[in-house]
Amino acid sequence: MKQELALSILKSGKNVFLTGSAGTGKTYVLNQYISYLKERKVPVAVTASTGIAATHINGMTIHSWAGIGIKDSLTPAQLRTLKTKKYIEKKLEKVEVLIIDEISMLHQRQLALVDQVLKYFKMNQLPFGGIQVIFCGDFFQLPPVGNDSEPSKNKFCFMSQAWVNAAPHICYLTQQYRQTNDELNSILNEIRSGNISESRYSKLQSAVGQKIKSKIDPTKLFTHNYDVDTINEQELKKLKAKSKFFSAETKGNEKLLEGLKKSVLAMERMELKLGAKVMFVRNIPEKGVVNGSLGEIVDFDEEENYPLVRLTDDRLVIASPEDWKIQDETGKVLAQFNQIPLRLAWAITIHKSQGMTLDAAEIDLSNTFEKGQGYVALSRLKKLENLKLLGINQMALQVDSLAFKADKRFQELSAKAEQESKTAELENEAKKFIKKCGGTTDKKEILKQKGKIKTKSKKESTYDQTYDLIKLGRSISEIAEERGMVEGTIASHIIKLKKEYPEANLSKYKPKKSIVDAVEIAYKSKPKNEVLSTKSIYDELNGKVSYTDIKLALAFII
């Protein structure tokens, strides 16, 4: 099926399973549909089965969105507790469309919980509370995490009653967009077919130890965390910057704490440096980061010493400590783990790479232990010549037999949907669906909304984002809270903004005269060739003036 028809079926309001091989543009179609809904003011929840996958669609994990966490079941009491959490209640009662990306990695038990939660919050016993659900993914990729003895039929979502009841229309995309190299595409297609030929296998073997032609520093992918940790430790040692250590604070029941520590991706004692490549390991909606957001440490806050991370989209975020908790049904905390929500990320596991597109990669498949791992890793690339294979075993070329059978059926159902779809009918259904969701079909309003969305999506410097809030009359503390930063960082922004926008009225942020005078004397006493340091001024004033006030005073001095 072509992308255009799949998008038309999505717009009609039908439940859909959007699938196809890696590189056929599933995420592109999703993003097109998300923009379409937002332009028409239809509430849409954008989620994924994992944090790293959520970053590709600017969403959050389905576990966090639905409030199910890592639970396998929900009691009536737990549902009632969820209902008391206003931020969950508001979004679940409002939502009209739910998107779940990388559906292959969501266990059928968890899909059943999402169905249960939506029925409860919507007070509607139709599948998923009567809203439109979009499942997106490819079951040839990584399967859900389950018990070693658990058969595929007890794990895959498409075998669940919740999936069957939702009766999704199948949109199987067929046009390849990622792999421009026919050889790599042919290898991937043969892996999907379950029978790779000797010639294709030989071609793949030729990539073992191959020198990558790309100038791009290759991403290193491994099957096991041990290898990833070793690489990350080696890269950290290469950085000449001084190490900073962060130790977790824990409290509560010792046995529960032991289990909690194993489930938290942040290390109990963490070593970080300027220039370190890192990954957030926690969903932090107020800071606009999810479990899997990648970035680099560019500074450490002077007051709290927390890492300042520049994300891949150039946003700056302070990585302040987060709490991981185990609570009982009444909300009482039984165990708590508090730590900076980061981990090193020069190398990543194949598990975390799902959904990424890599220009170049070094991949070790010699220890592949799960069907689908090899396919996921290889399909991250655009060209075979940009692959350096460090090793490969037979498991790397295998796919799950149940996924293979299901894929054949999905292709048949997609072909049937393509034959039965009529453009005029789909367009008519799309208009009805928007009205049902309380959205707008007014062309002027849609154009107006489209302009707003483009403005929001335009990349804006971190200083301009602060300036926007200044123009709204926000205080330093309000801006810091809204931006997920400490007040000292916002004060640093004001120094920059005072120079960039000399006409701006920033007088409300100017400290009282005695503070400005004291800071000015200390500042002018420093040799002209000395690099400006707020710490040296802080020390000279014997700690009597806060770092924030020093920075704010400097904005009106220098």
XYZ file of C-alpha atoms in Angstrom:
558
model
C 0.000 0.000 0.000
C 1.200 3.526 -0.788
C 1.599 6.127 1.943
C -1.153 8.359 0.502
C -3.830 5.662 0.798
C -2.680 4.668 4.297
C -2.993 8.312 5.367
C -6.517 8.523 3.906
C -7.566 5.419 5.864
C -6.115 6.911 9.045
C -8.068 10.126 8.460
C -11.323 8.173 8.103
C -11.241 7.382 11.839
C -10.832 3.620 11.489
C -8.616 1.695 13.891
C -5.425 0.908 11.974
C -2.308 -1.247 12.149
C 0.293 0.659 10.118
C 3.131 -1.699 9.189
C 5.756 -2.501 6.574
C 9.448 -3.292 6.448
C 12.046 -0.953 7.970
C 12.476 2.228 5.924
C 9.035 2.317 4.286
C 8.084 5.550 6.040
C 5.785 4.434 8.859
C 6.935 7.241 11.157
C 6.582 9.758 8.306
C 2.939 8.776 7.782
C 2.299 8.967 11.523
C 3.756 12.470 11.685
C 1.618 13.542 8.724
C -1.495 12.283 10.498
C -0.502 13.879 13.814
C -0.095 17.279 12.095
C -3.466 16.799 10.343
C -5.221 16.142 13.662
C -3.560 19.047 15.468
C -4.482 21.455 12.686
C -8.110 20.415 13.206
C -7.878 20.640 17.005
C -8.438 16.904 17.579
C -6.846 15.707 20.863
C -4.235 13.071 19.968
C -1.949 11.079 22.283
C 1.396 10.226 20.687
C 3.059 7.292 22.449
C 5.482 4.435 21.868
C 6.352 1.152 23.561
C 9.819 2.408 24.568
C 11.348 5.735 25.505
C 13.861 5.774 22.662
C 11.074 5.131 20.138
C 9.008 7.930 21.649
C 11.754 10.452 20.815
C 11.234 9.887 17.088
C 7.618 11.018 17.229
C 7.933 13.629 19.990
C 5.804 11.513 22.279
C 6.033 9.599 25.539
C 5.886 5.939 26.506
C 2.465 4.317 26.526
C 3.217 3.043 30.048
C 3.694 6.574 31.350
C 0.810 8.078 29.363
C -1.722 5.493 30.535
C -0.341 5.383 34.082
C 0.240 1.612 33.936
C 3.991 1.719 34.620
C 5.472 -1.778 34.727
C 2.307 -3.414 36.050
C 0.918 -6.638 34.587
C -2.563 -6.110 36.018
C -4.738 -3.424 37.613
C -7.167 -3.878 40.480
C -10.325 -1.732 40.836
C -8.584 0.041 43.747
C -5.589 0.877 41.544
C -7.887 2.235 38.836
C -9.573 4.473 41.391
C -6.146 5.704 42.536
C -5.238 6.515 38.926
C -8.451 8.521 38.673
C -7.286 10.769 41.537
C -4.201 11.827 39.540
C -5.525 14.898 37.779
C -2.820 15.026 35.080
C -3.719 11.468 34.005
C -7.465 12.005 34.304
C -7.350 15.167 32.169
C -5.459 13.662 29.236
C -7.312 10.317 29.199
C -10.776 11.843 29.332
C -9.879 14.365 26.620
C -8.104 12.078 24.100
C -9.837 11.089 20.852
C -6.967 9.369 19.022
C -4.262 7.154 20.549
C -1.104 6.305 18.601
C 1.206 3.523 19.835
C 4.468 3.274 17.877
C 6.862 0.271 17.925
C 3.930 -1.961 18.831
C 6.032 -5.120 18.374
C 7.746 -4.467 21.730
C 4.530 -3.975 23.708
C 3.464 -7.118 25.567
C -0.148 -8.161 25.037
C -0.753 -7.875 28.806
C 0.169 -4.201 28.645
C -2.075 -3.579 25.636
C -4.916 -5.164 27.623
C -4.184 -2.729 30.487
C -4.336 0.275 28.143
C -7.701 -1.011 26.905
C -8.890 -1.461 30.507
C -7.747 2.016 31.593
C -9.388 3.785 28.642
C -12.691 1.970 29.137
C -12.630 3.032 32.786
C -11.763 6.691 32.190
C -14.055 7.072 29.161
C -16.859 5.146 30.904
C -17.338 3.341 27.601
C -17.070 -0.425 27.089
C -16.243 -0.213 23.394
C -12.650 -1.253 22.528
C -10.236 1.303 24.001
C -13.133 3.344 25.300
C -14.452 4.087 21.806
C -11.508 6.215 20.614
C -9.467 5.648 17.443
C -6.335 3.559 18.061
C -3.372 3.428 15.692
C -0.864 0.607 16.162
C 2.378 1.127 14.263
C 5.367 -1.148 13.892
C 6.811 -4.288 12.396
C 6.597 -7.650 14.182
C 9.824 -8.794 12.503
C 11.607 -6.356 14.793
C 12.281 -6.853 18.495
C 9.586 -8.748 20.395
C 8.189 -7.832 23.823
C 10.246 -8.679 26.884
C 8.748 -11.723 28.587
C 9.707 -14.855 30.478
C 12.247 -17.074 28.694
C 9.735 -19.919 28.608
C 6.888 -17.715 27.353
C 5.808 -18.615 23.771
C 5.387 -15.882 21.147
C 1.607 -16.343 21.060
C 1.463 -15.204 24.700
C 3.561 -12.104 24.035
C 2.670 -10.549 20.675
C -0.040 -7.880 20.741
C -1.825 -9.166 17.648
C -2.703 -12.332 19.584
C -4.490 -10.395 22.343
C -8.249 -10.042 22.775
C -7.847 -6.254 22.939
C -6.336 -6.292 19.411
C -9.022 -8.618 18.075
C -11.809 -6.463 19.526
C -10.295 -3.300 18.050
C -10.305 -5.011 14.610
C -7.674 -2.695 13.081
C -7.563 -2.158 9.315
C -4.163 -3.242 7.989
C -2.090 -0.702 6.061
C 1.071 -2.485 4.901
C 3.486 0.045 3.347
C 5.615 -1.367 0.534
C 7.675 1.450 -0.977
C 11.255 1.583 0.367
C 12.648 5.009 1.339
C 15.575 4.296 3.687
C 17.727 1.786 1.830
C 19.024 3.432 -1.345
C 21.401 0.508 -1.793
C 19.688 -2.439 -3.494
C 22.106 -4.941 -1.938
C 21.218 -4.048 1.653
C 17.506 -3.977 0.837
C 17.747 -7.411 -0.769
C 19.537 -8.820 2.298
C 16.824 -7.420 4.600
C 14.023 -8.778 2.428
C 15.597 -12.244 2.443
C 15.915 -12.147 6.245
C 12.186 -11.291 6.369
C 11.427 -14.191 4.060
C 13.138 -16.550 6.505
C 15.553 -17.866 3.873
C 18.720 -15.905 3.134
C 20.647 -17.114 0.064
C 24.339 -17.992 0.045
C 25.150 -15.038 -2.211
C 23.431 -12.537 0.106
C 25.023 -14.120 3.183
C 28.428 -13.903 1.496
C 27.803 -10.219 0.724
C 26.906 -9.597 4.353
C 30.037 -11.443 5.514
C 32.138 -9.101 3.368
C 31.185 -6.295 5.774
C 33.068 -8.035 8.616
C 35.956 -5.715 9.470
C 35.059 -3.479 6.535
C 36.498 0.055 6.615
C 33.617 2.534 6.646
C 33.817 5.112 3.870
C 31.589 7.632 5.629
C 33.267 10.579 7.408
C 30.613 10.328 10.125
C 31.725 8.847 13.450
C 29.897 5.485 13.472
C 27.451 4.595 16.220
C 28.387 1.388 18.000
C 25.615 -1.172 18.477
C 25.866 -4.251 20.688
C 23.454 -6.933 21.820
C 24.513 -6.875 25.472
C 24.724 -4.130 28.075
C 28.178 -5.335 29.207
C 29.784 -4.429 25.865
C 27.997 -1.084 25.790
C 29.168 -0.248 29.320
C 32.788 -1.145 28.472
C 32.840 1.145 25.405
C 31.225 3.996 27.318
C 33.761 3.713 30.153
C 36.652 3.759 27.671
C 35.300 6.864 25.889
C 34.747 8.653 29.185
C 38.383 8.081 30.158
C 39.532 9.774 26.940
C 37.949 13.078 27.995
C 40.440 15.336 29.770
C 37.786 17.203 31.756
C 37.549 16.652 35.498
C 35.198 13.875 36.599
C 32.127 14.684 38.625
C 30.468 11.926 40.629
C 26.796 11.576 41.516
C 25.626 9.071 44.106
C 22.025 7.977 44.415
C 20.085 8.579 47.613
C 17.951 5.620 48.637
C 15.506 4.847 51.402
C 12.847 2.276 52.230
C 12.482 -1.482 52.389
C 15.817 -3.163 51.512
C 14.344 -6.002 49.425
C 12.138 -3.611 47.472
C 15.100 -1.285 46.990
C 17.127 -4.145 45.548
C 14.467 -4.748 42.887
C 14.047 -1.025 42.259
C 17.787 -0.560 41.623
C 17.705 -3.301 38.980
C 14.818 -1.667 37.118
C 16.323 1.847 37.127
C 18.674 2.539 34.192
C 20.551 5.288 36.079
C 23.582 3.918 37.928
C 23.781 4.058 41.713
C 27.156 5.861 41.446
C 27.665 7.792 38.226
C 30.793 9.397 36.749
C 30.245 12.236 34.266
C 32.440 14.796 32.467
C 32.107 17.785 30.171
C 31.745 16.473 26.611
C 30.230 13.154 27.652
C 27.556 11.716 25.371
C 24.530 10.850 27.496
C 20.979 9.558 27.372
C 18.098 10.503 29.645
C 16.638 7.433 31.346
C 13.418 8.966 32.628
C 10.322 10.561 31.116
C 10.299 14.192 32.304
C 7.353 15.846 30.481
C 7.882 19.259 32.063
C 11.398 19.358 30.569
C 10.371 17.930 27.215
C 12.560 14.824 27.511
C 11.706 11.138 27.476
C 13.465 7.928 28.394
C 15.935 7.767 25.509
C 16.555 11.462 24.718
C 20.199 11.776 23.584
C 22.576 14.680 24.162
C 25.975 15.919 25.323
C 27.013 17.496 28.622
C 28.061 21.076 27.857
C 28.273 22.495 31.381
C 27.568 21.936 35.061
C 25.345 24.346 36.961
C 27.478 26.430 39.322
C 25.030 26.339 42.228
C 23.772 22.763 42.271
C 26.499 21.173 40.093
C 23.853 19.412 37.967
C 24.747 18.541 34.328
C 23.519 20.871 31.576
C 22.717 18.699 28.552
C 22.444 19.891 24.955
C 19.938 17.582 23.253
C 20.141 16.544 19.588
C 17.556 19.240 18.762
C 19.863 21.868 20.403
C 17.662 22.409 23.473
C 19.488 22.825 26.787
C 18.139 20.900 29.766
C 19.373 20.706 33.365
C 19.542 17.063 34.472
C 18.475 17.492 38.079
C 17.816 14.412 40.280
C 14.599 12.430 39.824
C 12.794 9.994 42.105
C 11.942 6.385 41.259
C 9.457 4.978 43.762
C 7.556 1.895 44.771
C 4.244 2.829 46.393
C 1.377 0.901 47.870
C -2.236 1.412 46.815
C -2.670 4.312 49.211
C 0.301 6.150 47.703
C 2.644 5.472 50.641
C 6.288 5.281 49.477
C 7.798 1.862 50.270
C 11.128 2.351 48.470
C 12.745 5.345 46.794
C 15.778 5.859 44.524
C 16.919 9.439 43.798
C 19.574 10.069 41.125
C 20.570 12.184 38.086
C 18.447 10.607 35.263
C 21.322 9.994 32.820
C 23.584 7.260 31.491
C 26.546 7.328 29.069
C 25.645 6.828 25.397
C 28.679 6.508 23.059
C 27.490 2.967 22.494
C 23.928 1.712 22.768
C 22.203 -1.638 22.698
C 20.356 -2.801 19.599
C 17.255 -2.783 21.779
C 17.548 0.999 22.204
C 18.384 1.594 18.522
C 14.978 0.480 17.237
C 13.374 3.287 15.245
C 16.645 5.108 14.528
C 18.185 5.786 11.117
C 21.994 5.670 11.199
C 24.356 7.003 8.544
C 27.146 4.686 9.673
C 27.477 1.977 12.325
C 29.777 -0.618 13.835
C 27.615 -3.589 14.762
C 28.474 -6.715 16.716
C 26.018 -9.549 16.062
C 28.308 -12.350 17.239
C 26.374 -12.664 20.515
C 22.845 -12.278 19.145
C 20.473 -14.086 21.486
C 17.030 -13.060 20.232
C 15.273 -13.401 16.887
C 14.849 -10.036 15.205
C 17.975 -8.429 16.694
C 20.016 -8.811 13.515
C 17.229 -7.462 11.338
C 16.706 -4.431 13.601
C 20.426 -3.596 13.689
C 21.051 -3.940 9.939
C 17.896 -2.057 8.978
C 19.102 1.042 10.866
C 21.486 1.728 7.962
C 21.000 3.305 4.549
C 23.983 1.719 2.792
C 25.863 -1.557 3.154
C 29.203 0.221 2.628
C 28.600 2.220 5.811
C 28.471 -0.948 7.901
C 31.408 -2.401 9.774
C 30.320 -5.796 11.033
C 32.323 -6.940 14.050
C 30.877 -10.458 13.968
C 27.676 -12.391 13.274
C 26.012 -15.656 14.323
C 23.115 -17.650 12.829
C 20.557 -16.313 15.320
C 21.096 -12.839 13.850
C 19.503 -13.944 10.571
C 16.414 -15.539 12.116
C 12.915 -14.125 12.532
C 10.085 -15.391 14.729
C 7.982 -18.071 12.994
C 4.707 -16.672 14.351
C 5.658 -13.170 13.191
C 6.455 -14.663 9.764
C 2.992 -16.261 9.477
C 1.253 -13.145 10.774
C 3.130 -10.940 8.307
C 1.831 -12.987 5.383
C -1.712 -12.524 6.664
C -1.151 -8.783 7.223
C -0.071 -8.424 3.585
C -3.233 -10.205 2.421
C -5.499 -8.034 4.587
C -3.735 -4.876 3.417
C -4.263 -5.852 -0.228
C -7.945 -6.434 0.517
C -8.249 -3.037 2.240
C -6.575 -1.406 -0.761
C -9.098 -2.965 -3.164
C -12.095 -1.991 -1.044
C -11.032 1.595 -0.318
C -12.784 4.315 -2.281
C -11.424 7.854 -2.167
C -14.807 9.627 -2.032
C -16.045 7.439 0.827
C -12.849 7.914 2.830
C -13.021 11.711 2.430
C -16.631 11.747 3.609
C -15.791 9.545 6.616
C -12.857 11.832 7.458
C -15.140 14.888 7.752
C -17.576 12.974 9.950
C -14.762 11.746 12.179
C -13.392 15.264 12.775
C -16.868 16.486 13.791
C -17.355 13.454 16.067
C -14.082 14.342 17.823
C -15.146 17.963 18.316
C -12.536 19.210 15.832
C -12.865 21.927 13.216
C -13.420 21.621 9.454
C -13.364 25.393 8.895
C -10.632 26.096 6.317
C -9.678 29.485 7.772
C -9.376 28.029 11.269
C -7.281 25.112 9.949
C -4.879 27.506 8.189
C -4.639 29.586 11.352
C -3.905 26.503 13.436
C -1.367 25.254 10.881
C 0.522 28.542 11.248
C 0.590 28.144 15.027
C 1.933 24.597 14.802
C 4.704 25.665 12.401
C 5.678 28.489 14.726
C 5.858 26.107 17.674
C 7.884 23.542 15.776
C 10.401 26.098 14.546
C 13.699 25.705 16.379
C 14.192 28.523 18.804
C 17.332 29.205 20.802
C 17.197 28.498 24.516
C 17.724 32.227 25.153
C 14.771 33.214 22.957
C 12.576 30.689 24.748
C 13.447 32.439 28.009
C 12.875 35.836 26.382
C 9.368 34.768 25.313
C 8.518 34.108 28.970
C 10.125 37.383 30.052
C 7.827 39.230 27.652
C 4.906 37.545 29.387
C 6.061 39.083 32.670
C 7.167 35.863 34.342
C 9.450 36.014 37.393
C 12.850 34.267 37.502
C 11.404 31.432 39.604
C 8.400 31.020 37.293
C 10.599 30.901 34.182
C 12.915 28.370 35.831
C 9.981 26.137 36.786
C 8.325 26.393 33.370
C 11.574 25.642 31.516
C 12.736 22.891 33.878
C 15.931 24.750 34.772
C 17.487 26.234 37.895
C 17.214 29.980 38.550
C 20.983 30.481 38.056
C 20.706 29.277 34.448
C 17.864 31.719 33.738
C 19.962 34.502 35.272
C 22.780 33.559 32.839
C 20.276 33.854 29.985
C 19.414 37.386 31.096
C 23.098 38.422 30.799
C 23.001 37.246 27.170
C 19.578 38.766 26.449
C 20.589 42.159 27.895
C 23.262 42.338 25.191
C 21.149 40.923 22.353
C 18.068 43.037 23.112
C 19.369 46.359 24.569
C 15.934 47.917 24.029
C 14.236 45.297 26.240
C 13.005 46.446 29.637
C 14.584 43.974 32.061
C 14.651 46.308 35.066
C 12.335 44.061 37.109
C 15.152 41.493 37.283
C 17.754 43.978 38.544
C 18.775 43.230 42.171
C 18.675 45.962 44.801
C 21.339 48.686 44.567
C 23.489 47.420 47.447
C 23.919 44.052 45.706
C 24.700 45.599 42.323
C 27.258 47.931 43.906
C 28.954 45.094 45.798
C 29.143 42.886 42.698
C 30.457 45.794 40.594
C 33.288 46.489 43.053
C 34.247 42.793 43.095
C 34.003 42.564 39.293
C 36.160 45.646 38.673
C 38.788 44.452 41.132
C 39.573 41.506 38.863
C 42.461 41.776 36.342
C 41.128 42.620 32.866
C 42.767 39.553 31.321
C 41.127 37.197 33.821
C 38.215 35.073 32.577
C 34.948 36.155 34.183
C 34.005 33.729 36.952
C 30.917 34.131 39.099
C 32.550 31.770 41.602
C 35.470 34.143 42.169
C 33.010 37.001 42.798
C 30.964 34.735 45.085
C 34.116 33.893 47.098
C 35.216 37.522 47.279
C 31.806 38.477 48.684
C 32.188 35.671 51.266
C 29.101 33.882 49.976
C 26.821 36.690 51.133
C 25.360 37.177 47.617
C 23.810 34.221 45.795
C 25.052 33.067 42.406
C 21.701 34.055 40.874
C 21.922 37.618 42.198
C 25.561 37.895 41.069
C 24.570 36.935 37.519
C 21.575 39.280 37.510
C 23.772 42.127 38.773
C 26.380 41.409 36.085
C 23.666 41.719 33.423
C 23.401 45.399 34.333
C 27.169 45.956 34.809
C 28.995 44.371 31.865
